[in-house]
Amino acid sequence: MTSTLTANDAIEQALAEEMRRDERVLIFGEGVATKRRALLAEFGPDRVRNTPLAEGIIAGTAAGAAAMGLRPVIDLLFAPFLTLAMDAIVNSAGKLRYLSGGQFEFPLVVMTTTGAGWAVGAQHNHNLEAMFVHAPGLKVVMPHGAADHKGLLKAAIRDPNPVMFFTDLALGFTPGEVPAGEHLVPLGQAAVARRGDDVTLVSYAKTVGACLQAAEQLEAQGVSAEVIDLRTLKPLDEASLLRSVRRTGRLVVVHEAAAPCGVGAEVAAIAGEKAFAALRAPVRRLTGPDAPAPASWVLEQAGVPSADAIAEAVRALLPVAATA
């Protein structure tokens, strides 16, 4: 049985189910009890609580709670605020399981929102996911569909390692069909959002939708595009990526974050190192600009890879006869 929910509602459903299932799960952070009143009413202020606007203290408290056997979920609101909590997340939560020789677990979920679409300016909009992909000991999730928001969050809460859970601001209000009850999506497993034979489009979060739109445009021109939704950025599903690239022979990687040292660079490197013989054209990346996000909605949108730009990049990789 399924119901139509926004991604934000799917997240709240996942939180409620996991808190009912395991009394060690609690959520705290900036405005949590204010915006999640249903959770507060059901589970009380000991398990659902607002905090001061002090990201380092929130993350440090969560790392300590995880070390003591709880399963905290924290909400730090906007992704740029993560920079104020880097020590607790990267140096403590990410490394202490290794430093303990595996004696301790750190089941901690850090939730934050990111992505263009709300013109909130550079200090509230910055796609930082690649920074945390680079940090050992952390897992990084960035879903697209509402059902995946639920399934991946439930899996993240149950994972014994710290998980960064990035939610795109615009996708939070996008509805989709969400399974009721137990619905888990394994971390590290990509999804084939659309089958195709001529080119592989790899993306995550909001730009998956742009890739799907581009695939429809290309289909009208006789070009079959496969769309891979990574869902989890770390661990990355190399097997699904390579399986598709070896079949299509062409790869375009799309994401909203800037290009330098981004997830697209890692995907391109994997394809170049492990599927080079299958490639029939250079790997292409379409990304956001290496610049702070503007507060102007029009300028902000100009930096997000569009369906038209993706389709044009694909056509540039194909023989002239295929695009005629």
mmCIF file of C-alpha atoms in Angstrom, residues 157-320:
data_model
loop_
_atom_site.group_PDB
_atom_site.id
_atom_site.type_symbol
_atom_site.label_atom_id
_atom_site.label_comp_id
_atom_site.label_asym_id
_atom_site.label_seq_id
_atom_site.Cartn_x
_atom_site.Cartn_y
_atom_site.Cartn_z
ATOM 1 C CA ILE A 157 19.092 5.638 11.376
ATOM 2 C CA ARG A 158 19.740 1.904 11.694
ATOM 3 C CA ASP A 159 23.312 2.118 10.377
ATOM 4 C CA PRO A 160 26.068 1.851 13.012
ATOM 5 C CA ASN A 161 28.060 4.646 11.352
ATOM 6 C CA PRO A 162 27.484 8.416 11.093
ATOM 7 C CA VAL A 163 25.419 9.303 8.022
ATOM 8 C CA MET A 164 25.082 12.711 6.383
ATOM 9 C CA PHE A 165 21.530 13.066 5.032
ATOM 10 C CA PHE A 166 21.211 15.931 2.543
ATOM 11 C CA THR A 167 17.739 17.018 1.468
ATOM 12 C CA ASP A 168 17.274 19.320 -1.509
ATOM 13 C CA LEU A 169 15.108 22.289 -0.506
ATOM 14 C CA ALA A 170 12.904 22.112 -3.592
ATOM 15 C CA LEU A 171 12.535 18.330 -3.484
ATOM 16 C CA GLY A 172 11.259 18.545 0.076
ATOM 17 C CA PHE A 173 7.952 19.862 -1.234
ATOM 18 C CA THR A 174 7.748 17.493 -4.212
ATOM 19 C CA PRO A 175 5.117 14.744 -3.855
ATOM 20 C CA GLY A 176 5.538 11.104 -4.746
ATOM 21 C CA GLU A 177 4.223 7.635 -3.992
ATOM 22 C CA VAL A 178 5.601 6.373 -0.674
ATOM 23 C CA PRO A 179 5.131 2.817 0.636
ATOM 24 C CA ALA A 180 3.400 2.563 3.988
ATOM 25 C CA GLY A 181 5.065 0.777 6.887
ATOM 26 C CA GLU A 182 8.446 -0.904 6.652
ATOM 27 C CA HIS A 183 10.306 0.488 3.636
ATOM 28 C CA LEU A 184 14.087 0.359 3.641
ATOM 29 C CA VAL A 185 16.450 1.406 0.839
ATOM 30 C CA PRO A 186 19.949 -0.005 1.394
ATOM 31 C CA LEU A 187 22.744 2.537 1.616
ATOM 32 C CA GLY A 188 25.191 2.253 -1.271
ATOM 33 C CA GLN A 189 22.672 1.039 -3.844
ATOM 34 C CA ALA A 190 21.950 3.213 -6.877
ATOM 35 C CA ALA A 191 18.682 3.085 -8.818
ATOM 36 C CA VAL A 192 18.115 2.918 -12.557
ATOM 37 C CA ALA A 193 15.518 5.670 -12.962
ATOM 38 C CA ARG A 194 15.195 5.055 -16.713
ATOM 39 C CA ARG A 195 16.572 2.377 -19.019
ATOM 40 C CA GLY A 196 18.515 3.315 -22.122
ATOM 41 C CA ASP A 197 21.165 2.087 -24.549
ATOM 42 C CA ASP A 198 23.015 5.047 -26.085
ATOM 43 C CA VAL A 199 24.286 7.101 -23.139
ATOM 44 C CA THR A 200 24.384 6.943 -19.335
ATOM 45 C CA LEU A 201 23.279 9.998 -17.365
ATOM 46 C CA VAL A 202 24.435 9.843 -13.742
ATOM 47 C CA SER A 203 23.037 12.228 -11.162
ATOM 48 C CA TYR A 204 21.526 12.597 -7.695
ATOM 49 C CA ALA A 205 18.989 14.763 -5.860
ATOM 50 C CA LYS A 206 17.200 17.452 -7.890
ATOM 51 C CA THR A 207 19.195 17.061 -11.111
ATOM 52 C CA VAL A 208 17.898 13.500 -11.497
ATOM 53 C CA GLY A 209 14.652 15.164 -12.584
ATOM 54 C CA ALA A 210 16.526 17.283 -15.135
ATOM 55 C CA CYS A 211 18.189 14.132 -16.488
ATOM 56 C CA LEU A 212 14.812 12.419 -16.856
ATOM 57 C CA GLN A 213 13.457 15.433 -18.747
ATOM 58 C CA ALA A 214 16.525 15.420 -20.989
ATOM 59 C CA ALA A 215 16.035 11.704 -21.651
ATOM 60 C CA GLU A 216 12.490 12.413 -22.854
ATOM 61 C CA GLN A 217 13.774 15.107 -25.210
ATOM 62 C CA LEU A 218 16.435 12.764 -26.554
ATOM 63 C CA GLU A 219 13.961 9.924 -27.041
ATOM 64 C CA ALA A 220 11.994 12.131 -29.435
ATOM 65 C CA GLN A 221 15.219 12.416 -31.468
ATOM 66 C CA GLY A 222 15.868 8.682 -31.476
ATOM 67 C CA VAL A 223 18.451 8.690 -28.676
ATOM 68 C CA SER A 224 18.013 6.242 -25.772
ATOM 69 C CA ALA A 225 19.389 7.603 -22.474
ATOM 70 C CA GLU A 226 19.767 5.614 -19.283
ATOM 71 C CA VAL A 227 19.421 7.599 -16.042
ATOM 72 C CA ILE A 228 21.212 6.430 -12.894
ATOM 73 C CA ASP A 229 20.166 7.958 -9.559
ATOM 74 C CA LEU A 230 23.137 7.462 -7.225
ATOM 75 C CA ARG A 231 21.034 8.035 -4.064
ATOM 76 C CA THR A 232 24.059 7.305 -1.850
ATOM 77 C CA LEU A 233 27.254 9.209 -2.629
ATOM 78 C CA LYS A 234 29.323 7.224 -0.145
ATOM 79 C CA PRO A 235 29.515 4.292 -0.378
ATOM 80 C CA LEU A 236 29.155 4.756 -4.131
ATOM 81 C CA ASP A 237 27.523 1.993 -6.169
ATOM 82 C CA GLU A 238 30.362 1.412 -8.614
ATOM 83 C CA ALA A 239 28.880 -1.835 -9.922
ATOM 84 C CA SER A 240 25.681 -0.205 -11.214
ATOM 85 C CA LEU A 241 27.625 2.701 -12.694
ATOM 86 C CA LEU A 242 30.111 0.491 -14.536
ATOM 87 C CA ARG A 243 27.447 -1.936 -15.708
ATOM 88 C CA SER A 244 25.608 0.890 -17.429
ATOM 89 C CA VAL A 245 28.673 2.640 -18.877
ATOM 90 C CA ARG A 246 30.085 -0.586 -20.309
ATOM 91 C CA ARG A 247 26.788 -1.119 -22.116
ATOM 92 C CA THR A 248 26.149 2.407 -23.409
ATOM 93 C CA GLY A 249 29.742 3.518 -23.976
ATOM 94 C CA ARG A 250 28.990 7.149 -23.108
ATOM 95 C CA LEU A 251 28.741 8.978 -19.783
ATOM 96 C CA VAL A 252 27.446 12.381 -18.724
ATOM 97 C CA VAL A 253 27.558 13.214 -14.998
ATOM 98 C CA VAL A 254 25.241 15.940 -13.719
ATOM 99 C CA HIS A 255 25.034 17.663 -10.351
ATOM 100 C CA GLU A 256 24.268 21.074 -8.912
ATOM 101 C CA ALA A 257 27.442 21.335 -6.830
ATOM 102 C CA ALA A 258 30.551 22.931 -8.315
ATOM 103 C CA ALA A 259 32.881 20.837 -10.485
ATOM 104 C CA PRO A 260 36.275 20.925 -8.690
ATOM 105 C CA CYS A 261 36.788 17.712 -6.675
ATOM 106 C CA GLY A 262 33.052 17.019 -6.864
ATOM 107 C CA VAL A 263 31.143 13.747 -7.012
ATOM 108 C CA GLY A 264 31.115 14.018 -10.810
ATOM 109 C CA ALA A 265 34.910 14.009 -10.838
ATOM 110 C CA GLU A 266 34.933 10.785 -8.831
ATOM 111 C CA VAL A 267 32.369 9.150 -11.120
ATOM 112 C CA ALA A 268 34.361 10.207 -14.190
ATOM 113 C CA ALA A 269 37.570 8.824 -12.667
ATOM 114 C CA ILE A 270 35.928 5.479 -11.892
ATOM 115 C CA ALA A 271 34.668 5.215 -15.473
ATOM 116 C CA GLY A 272 38.066 6.186 -16.872
ATOM 117 C CA GLU A 273 39.978 3.743 -14.693
ATOM 118 C CA LYS A 274 37.644 0.746 -14.857
ATOM 119 C CA ALA A 275 35.629 1.065 -18.083
ATOM 120 C CA PHE A 276 37.969 2.960 -20.410
ATOM 121 C CA ALA A 277 37.880 0.279 -23.102
ATOM 122 C CA ALA A 278 34.088 0.578 -23.316
ATOM 123 C CA LEU A 279 33.992 4.383 -23.691
ATOM 124 C CA ARG A 280 33.164 5.642 -27.178
ATOM 125 C CA ALA A 281 33.381 9.323 -26.297
ATOM 126 C CA PRO A 282 34.925 11.530 -23.612
ATOM 127 C CA VAL A 283 33.167 11.672 -20.248
ATOM 128 C CA ARG A 284 31.266 14.941 -19.770
ATOM 129 C CA ARG A 285 30.409 16.765 -16.546
ATOM 130 C CA LEU A 286 27.620 19.319 -16.163
ATOM 131 C CA THR A 287 27.753 21.079 -12.813
ATOM 132 C CA GLY A 288 26.970 24.276 -11.009
ATOM 133 C CA PRO A 289 29.459 27.178 -11.136
ATOM 134 C CA ASP A 290 32.461 27.441 -8.841
ATOM 135 C CA ALA A 291 31.014 30.563 -7.213
ATOM 136 C CA PRO A 292 28.845 31.512 -4.237
ATOM 137 C CA ALA A 293 25.114 31.110 -4.865
ATOM 138 C CA PRO A 294 23.409 34.400 -5.793
ATOM 139 C CA ALA A 295 20.339 35.650 -3.931
ATOM 140 C CA SER A 296 18.629 36.425 -7.251
ATOM 141 C CA TRP A 297 16.304 33.577 -8.251
ATOM 142 C CA VAL A 298 16.997 34.128 -11.966
ATOM 143 C CA LEU A 299 20.774 34.079 -11.497
ATOM 144 C CA GLU A 300 20.533 31.105 -9.147
ATOM 145 C CA GLN A 301 18.584 29.087 -11.704
ATOM 146 C CA ALA A 302 21.080 29.979 -14.426
ATOM 147 C CA GLY A 303 23.706 27.999 -12.521
ATOM 148 C CA VAL A 304 21.684 24.793 -12.224
ATOM 149 C CA PRO A 305 22.174 22.237 -15.048
ATOM 150 C CA SER A 306 19.009 22.241 -17.154
ATOM 151 C CA ALA A 307 17.374 19.509 -19.213
ATOM 152 C CA ASP A 308 18.208 21.419 -22.403
ATOM 153 C CA ALA A 309 21.887 21.680 -21.445
ATOM 154 C CA ILE A 310 22.035 17.980 -20.601
ATOM 155 C CA ALA A 311 20.423 16.988 -23.900
ATOM 156 C CA GLU A 312 22.850 19.222 -25.786
ATOM 157 C CA ALA A 313 25.819 17.640 -24.006
ATOM 158 C CA VAL A 314 24.580 14.190 -24.996
ATOM 159 C CA ARG A 315 24.104 15.177 -28.629
ATOM 160 C CA ALA A 316 27.697 16.441 -28.714
ATOM 161 C CA LEU A 317 28.918 12.947 -27.777
ATOM 162 C CA LEU A 318 26.945 11.129 -30.476
ATOM 163 C CA PRO A 319 27.864 10.551 -34.125
ATOM 164 C CA VAL A 320 26.371 13.145 -36.461
#
